[in-house]
PDB file of C-alpha atoms in Angstrom:
ATOM      1  CA  MET A 274      23.934  -5.292 -59.112  1.00 45.00           C
ATOM      2  CA  ASP A 275      26.447  -3.848 -56.630  1.00 41.00           C
ATOM      3  CA  LEU A 276      25.006  -4.066 -53.121  1.00 43.00           C
ATOM      4  CA  GLY A 277      27.667  -1.756 -51.730  1.00 41.00           C
ATOM      5  CA  LEU A 278      29.262  -4.413 -49.542  1.00 42.00           C
ATOM      6  CA  PRO A 279      32.833  -5.225 -50.596  1.00 42.00           C
ATOM      7  CA  PHE A 280      32.757  -8.758 -49.158  1.00 42.00           C
ATOM      8  CA  MET A 281      29.681  -9.780 -51.146  1.00 51.00           C
ATOM      9  CA  LEU A 282      29.506 -11.277 -54.617  1.00 57.00           C
ATOM     10  CA  GLU A 283      27.989  -9.097 -57.298  1.00 67.00           C
ATOM     11  CA  LEU A 284      24.442 -10.279 -57.914  1.00 85.00           C
ATOM     12  CA  THR A 285      22.605  -9.624 -61.151  1.00 91.00           C
ATOM     13  CA  PRO A 286      18.934  -8.570 -61.161  1.00 92.00           C
ATOM     14  CA  ASN A 287      18.076 -12.034 -62.472  1.00 95.00           C
ATOM     15  CA  THR A 288      19.770 -13.850 -59.598  1.00 95.00           C
ATOM     16  CA  LEU A 289      18.158 -11.562 -57.031  1.00 93.00           C
ATOM     17  CA  THR A 290      14.762 -12.173 -58.615  1.00 94.00           C
ATOM     18  CA  ALA A 291      15.375 -15.932 -58.618  1.00 95.00           C
ATOM     19  CA  MET A 292      16.233 -15.869 -54.913  1.00 95.00           C
ATOM     20  CA  VAL A 293      13.109 -13.868 -54.117  1.00 95.00           C
ATOM     21  CA  LEU A 294      10.966 -16.336 -56.079  1.00 95.00           C
ATOM     22  CA  VAL A 295      12.465 -19.294 -54.188  1.00 95.00           C
ATOM     23  CA  LEU A 296      11.695 -17.579 -50.882  1.00 95.00           C
ATOM     24  CA  ALA A 297       8.161 -16.861 -52.144  1.00 95.00           C
ATOM     25  CA  LEU A 298       7.708 -20.564 -52.904  1.00 93.00           C
ATOM     26  CA  LEU A 299       8.776 -21.396 -49.349  1.00 93.00           C
ATOM     27  CA  VAL A 300       6.296 -18.863 -47.959  1.00 95.00           C
ATOM     28  CA  LEU A 301       3.553 -20.450 -50.075  1.00 94.00           C
ATOM     29  CA  ALA A 302       4.543 -23.939 -48.895  1.00 89.00           C
ATOM     30  CA  SER A 303       4.451 -22.766 -45.270  1.00 91.00           C
ATOM     31  CA  ILE A 304       0.968 -21.299 -45.740  1.00 92.00           C
ATOM     32  CA  ILE A 305      -0.318 -24.493 -47.395  1.00 87.00           C
ATOM     33  CA  GLN A 306       1.164 -26.584 -44.584  1.00 84.00           C
ATOM     34  CA  ARG A 307      -0.730 -24.544 -41.998  1.00 86.00           C
ATOM     35  CA  LEU A 308      -3.974 -24.828 -43.961  1.00 84.00           C
ATOM     36  CA  LEU A 309      -3.604 -28.627 -44.056  1.00 78.00           C
ATOM     37  CA  VAL A 310      -3.253 -29.023 -40.277  1.00 71.00           C
ATOM     38  CA  SER A 311      -6.773 -30.368 -39.822  1.00 69.00           C
ATOM     39  CA  ARG A 312      -6.784 -32.486 -42.995  1.00 75.00           C
ATOM     40  CA  LEU A 313      -3.598 -34.515 -42.573  1.00 66.00           C
ATOM     41  CA  PRO A 314      -2.841 -37.253 -40.039  1.00 76.00           C
ATOM     42  CA  ALA A 315      -0.745 -35.971 -37.134  1.00 67.00           C
ATOM     43  CA  GLY A 316       2.349 -37.927 -38.155  1.00 68.00           C
ATOM     44  CA  THR A 317       2.167 -36.782 -41.772  1.00 65.00           C
ATOM     45  CA  HIS A 318       1.636 -33.156 -40.788  1.00 65.00           C
ATOM     46  CA  ILE A 319       4.589 -33.185 -38.375  1.00 79.00           C
ATOM     47  CA  GLU A 320       6.847 -34.659 -41.076  1.00 73.00           C
ATOM     48  CA  LEU A 321       5.670 -32.046 -43.596  1.00 76.00           C
ATOM     49  CA  GLN A 322       6.274 -29.284 -41.052  1.00 83.00           C
ATOM     50  CA  GLN A 323       9.776 -30.583 -40.362  1.00 84.00           C
ATOM     51  CA  ARG A 324      10.564 -30.801 -44.076  1.00 82.00           C
ATOM     52  CA  ILE A 325       9.464 -27.219 -44.787  1.00 87.00           C
ATOM     53  CA  ARG A 326      11.296 -25.883 -41.729  1.00 89.00           C
ATOM     54  CA  SER A 327      14.447 -27.695 -42.844  1.00 87.00           C
ATOM     55  CA  TRP A 328      14.048 -26.279 -46.369  1.00 89.00           C
ATOM     56  CA  TRP A 329      13.931 -22.771 -44.894  1.00 92.00           C
ATOM     57  CA  ILE A 330      17.175 -23.378 -43.025  1.00 91.00           C
ATOM     58  CA  MET A 331      18.922 -25.013 -45.991  1.00 90.00           C
ATOM     59  CA  VAL A 332      17.875 -22.301 -48.459  1.00 93.00           C
ATOM     60  CA  LEU A 333      18.917 -19.464 -46.150  1.00 92.00           C
ATOM     61  CA  VAL A 334      22.290 -21.116 -45.458  1.00 91.00           C
ATOM     62  CA  VAL A 335      22.967 -21.717 -49.161  1.00 91.00           C
ATOM     63  CA  PHE A 336      21.859 -18.207 -50.160  1.00 92.00           C
ATOM     64  CA  THR A 337      24.093 -16.694 -47.496  1.00 90.00           C
ATOM     65  CA  ALA A 338      27.060 -18.770 -48.652  1.00 88.00           C
ATOM     66  CA  LEU A 339      26.482 -17.722 -52.259  1.00 88.00           C
ATOM     67  CA  VAL A 340      26.386 -13.986 -51.668  1.00 86.00           C
ATOM     68  CA  ILE A 341      29.154 -13.394 -49.114  1.00 84.00           C
ATOM     69  CA  GLY A 342      32.067 -13.997 -51.458  1.00 82.00           C
ATOM     70  CA  HIS A 343      34.066 -16.704 -53.224  1.00 85.00           C
ATOM     71  CA  THR A 344      36.156 -17.598 -50.178  1.00 88.00           C
ATOM     72  CA  ALA A 345      33.151 -18.048 -47.913  1.00 88.00           C
ATOM     73  CA  SER A 346      31.344 -20.034 -50.616  1.00 92.00           C
ATOM     74  CA  LEU A 347      34.310 -22.374 -51.068  1.00 94.00           C
ATOM     75  CA  ILE A 348      34.554 -22.851 -47.300  1.00 94.00           C
ATOM     76  CA  PHE A 349      30.845 -23.689 -47.207  1.00 95.00           C
ATOM     77  CA  PHE A 350      31.153 -26.344 -49.921  1.00 96.00           C
ATOM     78  CA  THR A 351      34.319 -27.707 -48.307  1.00 97.00           C
ATOM     79  CA  ILE A 352      32.416 -28.191 -45.050  1.00 96.00           C
ATOM     80  CA  LEU A 353      29.480 -29.698 -46.946  1.00 96.00           C
ATOM     81  CA  SER A 354      31.745 -32.264 -48.623  1.00 98.00           C
ATOM     82  CA  PHE A 355      33.475 -33.004 -45.316  1.00 98.00           C
ATOM     83  CA  ILE A 356      30.149 -33.652 -43.554  1.00 96.00           C
ATOM     84  CA  ALA A 357      28.870 -35.759 -46.467  1.00 97.00           C
ATOM     85  CA  LEU A 358      32.080 -37.823 -46.532  1.00 98.00           C
ATOM     86  CA  ARG A 359      31.912 -38.343 -42.776  1.00 97.00           C
ATOM     87  CA  GLU A 360      28.280 -39.426 -43.050  1.00 97.00           C
ATOM     88  CA  PHE A 361      29.199 -41.865 -45.816  1.00 97.00           C
ATOM     89  CA  PHE A 362      31.922 -43.416 -43.685  1.00 97.00           C
ATOM     90  CA  SER A 363      29.507 -43.607 -40.740  1.00 95.00           C
ATOM     91  CA  ILE A 364      27.191 -45.958 -42.662  1.00 95.00           C
ATOM     92  CA  LEU A 365      29.938 -48.069 -44.253  1.00 94.00           C
ATOM     93  CA  PRO A 366      31.306 -51.206 -42.584  1.00 90.00           C
ATOM     94  CA  VAL A 367      34.714 -49.613 -41.968  1.00 91.00           C
ATOM     95  CA  ARG A 368      37.649 -51.770 -40.828  1.00 92.00           C
ATOM     96  CA  LEU A 369      39.398 -50.625 -37.641  1.00 91.00           C
ATOM     97  CA  THR A 370      42.765 -50.773 -39.367  1.00 94.00           C
ATOM     98  CA  ASP A 371      41.638 -48.146 -41.902  1.00 96.00           C
ATOM     99  CA  ARG A 372      41.113 -45.281 -39.474  1.00 95.00           C
ATOM    100  CA  ARG A 373      44.400 -43.563 -40.310  1.00 95.00           C
ATOM    101  CA  LEU A 374      43.654 -43.679 -44.033  1.00 96.00           C
ATOM    102  CA  ILE A 375      40.177 -42.258 -43.443  1.00 97.00           C
ATOM    103  CA  LEU A 376      41.708 -39.427 -41.403  1.00 97.00           C
ATOM    104  CA  ALA A 377      44.039 -38.704 -44.331  1.00 97.00           C
ATOM    105  CA  LEU A 378      41.058 -38.582 -46.709  1.00 98.00           C
ATOM    106  CA  TYR A 379      39.340 -36.038 -44.448  1.00 98.00           C
ATOM    107  CA  LEU A 380      42.463 -33.880 -44.519  1.00 97.00           C
ATOM    108  CA  LEU A 381      42.597 -34.030 -48.325  1.00 97.00           C
ATOM    109  CA  VAL A 382      39.134 -32.485 -48.722  1.00 98.00           C
ATOM    110  CA  PRO A 383      40.391 -28.872 -48.306  1.00 98.00           C
ATOM    111  CA  VAL A 384      43.342 -29.706 -50.576  1.00 98.00           C
ATOM    112  CA  HIS A 385      40.937 -30.588 -53.370  1.00 98.00           C
ATOM    113  CA  TYR A 386      38.993 -27.351 -52.865  1.00 98.00           C
ATOM    114  CA  TYR A 387      42.278 -25.439 -52.942  1.00 97.00           C
ATOM    115  CA  TRP A 388      42.549 -26.330 -56.651  1.00 97.00           C
ATOM    116  CA  ILE A 389      39.182 -24.626 -57.157  1.00 97.00           C
ATOM    117  CA  ALA A 390      40.263 -21.565 -55.165  1.00 95.00           C
ATOM    118  CA  THR A 391      43.326 -21.199 -57.406  1.00 95.00           C
ATOM    119  CA  ASP A 392      41.297 -22.022 -60.540  1.00 94.00           C
ATOM    120  CA  TRP A 393      43.698 -24.880 -61.361  1.00 96.00           C
ATOM    121  CA  TYR A 394      41.299 -26.814 -63.572  1.00 96.00           C
ATOM    122  CA  GLY A 395      43.823 -29.452 -64.636  1.00 96.00           C
ATOM    123  CA  MET A 396      44.667 -30.498 -61.093  1.00 98.00           C
ATOM    124  CA  PHE A 397      40.999 -30.277 -60.098  1.00 98.00           C
ATOM    125  CA  THR A 398      40.029 -32.834 -62.738  1.00 97.00           C
ATOM    126  CA  ILE A 399      42.752 -35.400 -61.940  1.00 98.00           C
ATOM    127  CA  PHE A 400      43.519 -35.053 -58.204  1.00 98.00           C
ATOM    128  CA  ILE A 401      40.780 -37.419 -57.000  1.00 98.00           C
ATOM    129  CA  PRO A 402      39.977 -39.477 -60.136  1.00 97.00           C
ATOM    130  CA  VAL A 403      43.654 -40.251 -60.823  1.00 98.00           C
ATOM    131  CA  TYR A 404      45.953 -39.553 -57.878  1.00 97.00           C
ATOM    132  CA  LEU A 405      43.651 -40.661 -55.063  1.00 97.00           C
ATOM    133  CA  PHE A 406      42.435 -43.546 -57.214  1.00 97.00           C
ATOM    134  CA  LEU A 407      46.025 -44.833 -57.161  1.00 97.00           C
ATOM    135  CA  LEU A 408      46.978 -43.744 -53.632  1.00 96.00           C
ATOM    136  CA  ILE A 409      43.989 -45.126 -51.692  1.00 97.00           C
ATOM    137  CA  PRO A 410      44.836 -48.805 -52.414  1.00 97.00           C
ATOM    138  CA  PHE A 411      48.509 -48.063 -51.740  1.00 96.00           C
ATOM    139  CA  GLY A 412      47.604 -46.551 -48.380  1.00 96.00           C
ATOM    140  CA  LEU A 413      45.556 -49.630 -47.525  1.00 95.00           C
ATOM    141  CA  LEU A 414      48.500 -51.851 -48.484  1.00 94.00           C
ATOM    142  CA  LEU A 415      50.699 -50.020 -45.992  1.00 93.00           C
ATOM    143  CA  LEU A 416      48.191 -50.848 -43.247  1.00 92.00           C
ATOM    144  CA  GLY A 417      48.835 -54.546 -43.882  1.00 90.00           C
ATOM    145  CA  GLU A 418      45.263 -55.835 -43.759  1.00 89.00           C
ATOM    146  CA  THR A 419      44.151 -57.900 -46.772  1.00 91.00           C
ATOM    147  CA  LYS A 420      40.773 -59.185 -45.546  1.00 92.00           C
ATOM    148  CA  GLY A 421      38.071 -57.040 -47.141  1.00 93.00           C
ATOM    149  CA  PHE A 422      40.683 -55.177 -49.197  1.00 95.00           C
ATOM    150  CA  ILE A 423      38.728 -54.964 -52.467  1.00 95.00           C
ATOM    151  CA  ARG A 424      35.526 -53.843 -50.707  1.00 95.00           C
ATOM    152  CA  ALA A 425      37.438 -51.189 -48.759  1.00 96.00           C
ATOM    153  CA  VAL A 426      39.214 -49.819 -51.850  1.00 96.00           C
ATOM    154  CA  ALA A 427      36.013 -49.583 -53.882  1.00 96.00           C
ATOM    155  CA  SER A 428      33.970 -48.112 -51.008  1.00 96.00           C
ATOM    156  CA  TYR A 429      36.486 -45.419 -50.073  1.00 97.00           C
ATOM    157  CA  GLN A 430      37.166 -44.403 -53.657  1.00 97.00           C
ATOM    158  CA  TRP A 431      33.469 -44.113 -54.493  1.00 97.00           C
ATOM    159  CA  ALA A 432      32.753 -42.230 -51.262  1.00 97.00           C
ATOM    160  CA  VAL A 433      35.380 -39.590 -52.086  1.00 98.00           C
ATOM    161  CA  MET A 434      34.314 -39.370 -55.734  1.00 98.00           C
ATOM    162  CA  THR A 435      30.669 -38.694 -54.906  1.00 97.00           C
ATOM    163  CA  THR A 436      30.826 -36.548 -51.777  1.00 98.00           C
ATOM    164  CA  VAL A 437      33.931 -34.514 -52.609  1.00 98.00           C
ATOM    165  CA  PHE A 438      34.753 -34.590 -56.321  1.00 98.00           C
ATOM    166  CA  ALA A 439      31.174 -34.575 -57.639  1.00 98.00           C
ATOM    167  CA  ILE A 440      29.825 -31.978 -55.195  1.00 98.00           C
ATOM    168  CA  SER A 441      32.841 -29.703 -55.696  1.00 98.00           C
ATOM    169  CA  HIS A 442      31.649 -29.050 -59.250  1.00 98.00           C
ATOM    170  CA  VAL A 443      28.897 -26.887 -57.749  1.00 97.00           C
ATOM    171  CA  ALA A 444      31.553 -24.720 -56.121  1.00 96.00           C
ATOM    172  CA  TYR A 445      33.582 -24.516 -59.338  1.00 97.00           C
ATOM    173  CA  LEU A 446      30.584 -22.973 -61.138  1.00 96.00           C
ATOM    174  CA  LEU A 447      31.266 -19.837 -59.092  1.00 92.00           C
ATOM    175  CA  MET A 448      34.773 -19.652 -60.565  1.00 90.00           C
ATOM    176  CA  LEU A 449      33.722 -19.682 -64.226  1.00 90.00           C
ATOM    177  CA  PRO A 450      34.248 -16.308 -65.967  1.00 88.00           C
ATOM    178  CA  ALA A 451      31.360 -14.048 -64.918  1.00 82.00           C
ATOM    179  CA  GLU A 452      31.591 -11.965 -68.103  1.00 87.00           C
ATOM    180  CA  THR A 453      30.551 -15.020 -70.117  1.00 90.00           C
ATOM    181  CA  ASN A 454      27.286 -15.137 -68.184  1.00 94.00           C
ATOM    182  CA  PRO A 455      26.139 -11.526 -67.717  1.00 93.00           C
ATOM    183  CA  ALA A 456      22.576 -12.691 -67.072  1.00 92.00           C
ATOM    184  CA  GLY A 457      23.310 -14.590 -63.881  1.00 94.00           C
ATOM    185  CA  GLY A 458      27.032 -14.826 -63.159  1.00 92.00           C
ATOM    186  CA  GLY A 459      28.369 -17.728 -61.121  1.00 93.00           C
ATOM    187  CA  VAL A 460      25.549 -17.466 -58.586  1.00 94.00           C
ATOM    188  CA  GLY A 461      22.990 -17.828 -61.368  1.00 95.00           C
ATOM    189  CA  LEU A 462      24.639 -21.047 -62.543  1.00 96.00           C
ATOM    190  CA  VAL A 463      24.493 -22.530 -59.053  1.00 96.00           C
ATOM    191  CA  LEU A 464      20.875 -21.482 -58.596  1.00 96.00           C
ATOM    192  CA  TYR A 465      19.944 -23.002 -61.963  1.00 97.00           C
ATOM    193  CA  LEU A 466      21.612 -26.329 -61.182  1.00 97.00           C
ATOM    194  CA  VAL A 467      20.467 -26.696 -57.572  1.00 96.00           C
ATOM    195  CA  PHE A 468      16.906 -25.512 -58.212  1.00 95.00           C
ATOM    196  CA  LEU A 469      16.372 -27.812 -61.209  1.00 97.00           C
ATOM    197  CA  THR A 470      17.898 -30.753 -59.337  1.00 96.00           C
ATOM    198  CA  GLN A 471      15.621 -30.305 -56.338  1.00 93.00           C
ATOM    199  CA  PHE A 472      12.614 -29.414 -58.495  1.00 93.00           C
ATOM    200  CA  ASN A 473      13.154 -32.603 -60.490  1.00 95.00           C
ATOM    201  CA  ASP A 474      12.884 -34.677 -57.299  1.00 92.00           C
ATOM    202  CA  VAL A 475       9.631 -32.922 -56.366  1.00 90.00           C
ATOM    203  CA  ALA A 476       8.194 -33.176 -59.902  1.00 92.00           C
ATOM    204  CA  GLN A 477       8.916 -36.891 -60.161  1.00 93.00           C
ATOM    205  CA  TYR A 478       7.328 -37.423 -56.744  1.00 88.00           C
ATOM    206  CA  ILE A 479       4.159 -35.479 -57.684  1.00 89.00           C
ATOM    207  CA  TRP A 480       3.773 -37.148 -61.086  1.00 94.00           C
ATOM    208  CA  GLY A 481       4.364 -40.527 -59.504  1.00 91.00           C
ATOM    209  CA  LYS A 482       1.769 -39.923 -56.788  1.00 86.00           C
ATOM    210  CA  THR A 483      -0.882 -38.684 -59.211  1.00 89.00           C
ATOM    211  CA  LEU A 484      -0.368 -40.931 -62.254  1.00 91.00           C
ATOM    212  CA  GLY A 485       2.100 -43.603 -61.158  1.00 87.00           C
ATOM    213  CA  ARG A 486       1.135 -47.177 -62.028  1.00 89.00           C
ATOM    214  CA  ARG A 487       4.085 -49.071 -63.491  1.00 92.00           C
ATOM    215  CA  LYS A 488       7.033 -49.463 -61.149  1.00 94.00           C
ATOM    216  CA  ILE A 489      10.570 -49.167 -62.528  1.00 94.00           C
ATOM    217  CA  VAL A 490      12.732 -50.980 -59.976  1.00 92.00           C
ATOM    218  CA  PRO A 491      10.502 -52.047 -57.071  1.00 91.00           C
ATOM    219  CA  GLY A 492      13.334 -53.995 -55.464  1.00 90.00           C
ATOM    220  CA  ILE A 493      15.299 -50.774 -54.935  1.00 92.00           C
ATOM    221  CA  SER A 494      12.709 -48.001 -54.709  1.00 91.00           C
ATOM    222  CA  PRO A 495       9.067 -49.212 -54.682  1.00 90.00           C
ATOM    223  CA  ASN A 496       7.693 -45.689 -55.142  1.00 88.00           C
ATOM    224  CA  LYS A 497       9.535 -44.991 -58.404  1.00 92.00           C
ATOM    225  CA  THR A 498       7.262 -45.320 -61.436  1.00 94.00           C
ATOM    226  CA  TRP A 499       7.639 -44.799 -65.160  1.00 95.00           C
ATOM    227  CA  GLU A 500       4.937 -42.137 -65.051  1.00 95.00           C
ATOM    228  CA  GLY A 501       6.754 -40.232 -62.310  1.00 94.00           C
ATOM    229  CA  PHE A 502      10.096 -40.608 -64.077  1.00 95.00           C
ATOM    230  CA  LEU A 503       8.880 -39.449 -67.495  1.00 96.00           C
ATOM    231  CA  GLY A 504       6.609 -36.718 -66.109  1.00 96.00           C
ATOM    232  CA  GLY A 505       9.374 -35.343 -63.911  1.00 95.00           C
ATOM    233  CA  ILE A 506      11.914 -35.352 -66.740  1.00 96.00           C
ATOM    234  CA  ALA A 507       9.485 -33.621 -69.118  1.00 97.00           C
ATOM    235  CA  THR A 508       8.720 -30.921 -66.532  1.00 97.00           C
ATOM    236  CA  THR A 509      12.382 -30.393 -65.649  1.00 97.00           C
ATOM    237  CA  THR A 510      13.383 -30.272 -69.321  1.00 98.00           C
ATOM    238  CA  LEU A 511      10.777 -27.607 -70.065  1.00 98.00           C
ATOM    239  CA  LEU A 512      11.749 -25.555 -67.021  1.00 97.00           C
ATOM    240  CA  GLY A 513      15.417 -25.913 -67.918  1.00 98.00           C
ATOM    241  CA  GLY A 514      14.742 -24.377 -71.330  1.00 97.00           C
ATOM    242  CA  LEU A 515      12.735 -21.511 -69.827  1.00 97.00           C
ATOM    243  CA  LEU A 516      15.262 -20.633 -67.116  1.00 97.00           C
ATOM    244  CA  ALA A 517      18.462 -21.066 -69.128  1.00 97.00           C
ATOM    245  CA  PRO A 518      18.496 -17.643 -70.888  1.00 96.00           C
ATOM    246  CA  TRP A 519      17.573 -16.015 -67.573  1.00 96.00           C
ATOM    247  CA  LEU A 520      20.312 -17.502 -65.368  1.00 97.00           C
ATOM    248  CA  THR A 521      22.904 -19.093 -67.684  1.00 97.00           C
ATOM    249  CA  PRO A 522      24.728 -18.318 -70.957  1.00 97.00           C
ATOM    250  CA  LEU A 523      22.745 -21.115 -72.642  1.00 97.00           C
ATOM    251  CA  HIS A 524      20.042 -20.377 -75.209  1.00 95.00           C
ATOM    252  CA  TRP A 525      16.761 -22.186 -74.731  1.00 95.00           C
ATOM    253  CA  PRO A 526      17.522 -25.204 -77.011  1.00 96.00           C
ATOM    254  CA  LEU A 527      20.666 -25.984 -75.016  1.00 97.00           C
ATOM    255  CA  GLY A 528      18.670 -25.195 -71.869  1.00 97.00           C
ATOM    256  CA  LEU A 529      16.256 -27.970 -72.830  1.00 98.00           C
ATOM    257  CA  LEU A 530      19.197 -30.373 -73.179  1.00 98.00           C
ATOM    258  CA  ALA A 531      20.569 -29.223 -69.810  1.00 98.00           C
ATOM    259  CA  GLY A 532      17.164 -29.771 -68.190  1.00 98.00           C
ATOM    260  CA  LEU A 533      16.915 -33.229 -69.767  1.00 98.00           C
ATOM    261  CA  LEU A 534      20.413 -34.092 -68.537  1.00 98.00           C
ATOM    262  CA  ILE A 535      19.624 -32.895 -65.001  1.00 98.00           C
ATOM    263  CA  GLY A 536      16.308 -34.778 -64.956  1.00 97.00           C
ATOM    264  CA  ILE A 537      17.835 -38.120 -65.952  1.00 97.00           C
ATOM    265  CA  ALA A 538      20.991 -37.734 -63.841  1.00 97.00           C
ATOM    266  CA  GLY A 539      19.003 -36.668 -60.785  1.00 97.00           C
ATOM    267  CA  PHE A 540      16.840 -39.771 -61.041  1.00 97.00           C
ATOM    268  CA  VAL A 541      19.909 -42.015 -61.324  1.00 97.00           C
ATOM    269  CA  GLY A 542      21.584 -40.344 -58.331  1.00 96.00           C
ATOM    270  CA  ASP A 543      18.500 -40.719 -56.156  1.00 95.00           C
ATOM    271  CA  LEU A 544      18.099 -44.353 -57.166  1.00 95.00           C
ATOM    272  CA  THR A 545      21.775 -45.115 -56.576  1.00 96.00           C
ATOM    273  CA  ILE A 546      21.747 -43.905 -52.973  1.00 95.00           C
ATOM    274  CA  SER A 547      18.500 -45.840 -52.464  1.00 94.00           C
ATOM    275  CA  ALA A 548      20.371 -48.967 -53.574  1.00 95.00           C
ATOM    276  CA  VAL A 549      23.176 -48.165 -51.123  1.00 95.00           C
ATOM    277  CA  LYS A 550      20.668 -47.869 -48.271  1.00 94.00           C
ATOM    278  CA  ARG A 551      18.997 -51.130 -49.300  1.00 94.00           C
ATOM    279  CA  ASP A 552      22.362 -52.861 -49.298  1.00 94.00           C
ATOM    280  CA  LEU A 553      23.195 -51.522 -45.829  1.00 94.00           C
ATOM    281  CA  LEU A 554      19.635 -52.145 -44.509  1.00 92.00           C
ATOM    282  CA  ILE A 555      19.075 -48.539 -43.410  1.00 94.00           C
ATOM    283  CA  LYS A 556      16.184 -46.136 -44.051  1.00 90.00           C
ATOM    284  CA  ASP A 557      18.158 -42.867 -44.031  1.00 91.00           C
ATOM    285  CA  THR A 558      21.855 -42.078 -44.214  1.00 92.00           C
ATOM    286  CA  GLY A 559      21.607 -39.882 -41.105  1.00 89.00           C
ATOM    287  CA  GLN A 560      19.385 -37.687 -38.951  1.00 87.00           C
ATOM    288  CA  LEU A 561      21.062 -34.314 -39.460  1.00 87.00           C
ATOM    289  CA  ILE A 562      18.154 -32.761 -41.398  1.00 86.00           C
ATOM    290  CA  PRO A 563      14.744 -33.237 -39.703  1.00 82.00           C
ATOM    291  CA  GLY A 564      12.175 -34.588 -42.127  1.00 74.00           C
ATOM    292  CA  HIS A 565      14.795 -35.339 -44.787  1.00 79.00           C
ATOM    293  CA  GLY A 566      17.289 -37.697 -43.149  1.00 86.00           C
ATOM    294  CA  GLY A 567      20.983 -37.155 -43.662  1.00 92.00           C
ATOM    295  CA  ILE A 568      23.113 -35.006 -45.940  1.00 94.00           C
ATOM    296  CA  LEU A 569      23.424 -37.828 -48.475  1.00 94.00           C
ATOM    297  CA  ASP A 570      19.636 -38.167 -48.600  1.00 92.00           C
ATOM    298  CA  ARG A 571      19.435 -34.516 -49.632  1.00 92.00           C
ATOM    299  CA  ILE A 572      22.362 -34.290 -52.082  1.00 95.00           C
ATOM    300  CA  ASP A 573      22.057 -37.728 -53.696  1.00 94.00           C
ATOM    301  CA  SER A 574      20.706 -36.296 -56.960  1.00 96.00           C
ATOM    302  CA  LEU A 575      23.143 -33.359 -56.905  1.00 97.00           C
ATOM    303  CA  MET A 576      26.104 -35.753 -56.768  1.00 97.00           C
ATOM    304  CA  TYR A 577      25.168 -36.865 -60.270  1.00 98.00           C
ATOM    305  CA  THR A 578      23.778 -33.666 -61.788  1.00 98.00           C
ATOM    306  CA  ALA A 579      26.625 -31.357 -60.689  1.00 98.00           C
ATOM    307  CA  PRO A 580      29.574 -32.837 -62.654  1.00 98.00           C
ATOM    308  CA  LEU A 581      27.459 -33.569 -65.726  1.00 98.00           C
ATOM    309  CA  PHE A 582      25.964 -30.068 -65.863  1.00 98.00           C
ATOM    310  CA  PHE A 583      29.350 -28.446 -65.160  1.00 98.00           C
ATOM    311  CA  HIS A 584      31.085 -30.139 -68.082  1.00 96.00           C
ATOM    312  CA  PHE A 585      28.082 -29.748 -70.376  1.00 97.00           C
ATOM    313  CA  LEU A 586      28.145 -26.022 -69.631  1.00 96.00           C
ATOM    314  CA  ARG A 587      31.906 -25.692 -69.900  1.00 93.00           C
ATOM    315  CA  TYR A 588      32.084 -27.365 -73.307  1.00 93.00           C
ATOM    316  CA  THR A 589      29.049 -25.612 -74.797  1.00 94.00           C
ATOM    317  CA  ALA A 590      29.254 -22.085 -73.404  1.00 90.00           C
ATOM    318  CA  TYR A 591      32.781 -21.408 -72.076  1.00 80.00           C
TER     319      TYR A 591
END
């Protein structure tokens, strides 16, 4: 659907409907939160209010970035990766001698997104996993500090892989040929991935709260249960099959597989960042998002679902 604004991406009726439905869900959540004022403890109600308010801000920011054009969208995801990488470094035990290397890694974030802007898929897939994988230890060698070398190499490489390389796959969905997905275009692919990833977190939480009995890994995340895990995956798989023909080029059987993949990967991503926080003895990775914590707390599942969904889609539909 052409909105008549030359700087905006072309949105299909399906993507517009999906955006309206997401906003309707937020309106419903806001109404429920107000109705629960007298029934919830003050602390719980304030946290719920903060979470919903933050969801409003995040959804509006993401929707705006998605509709105002490829360049603006790529800039948005570049900034998101930059902030996430900075937050990761802020919680790591960083050596003072490594500051120049860390500065160089910050500067390489827009370079990586440049490969997306030019649709250079080959360089996109090897720049961080291969070139930076080899150059980060070399850069640390030039700094001359050997104490904590292995920990620094592994930490910096994994930080860049998750916050930059993994998240950038969301941005690359916008660059896939729109004619191959007339139902939703690039925006539809992003909405499908992000919505299912976030919905999976909510579904696993609700199933775990209502039916959860048997804990999976209590030493890492005491609230994770088998009932929540399996219930969330089943719900996300079903929703993935229903939404796939509406927003993606996938037919419903492949949509079920995509939903299953997102459900499992999202759980692993959430659990992995929980393990990181346990190791560092912190509750949240930051305080940027009221009620949610930091950027990493919000995109932990997406760091795992984005690259897996991207390549699943690329090798099955493009």
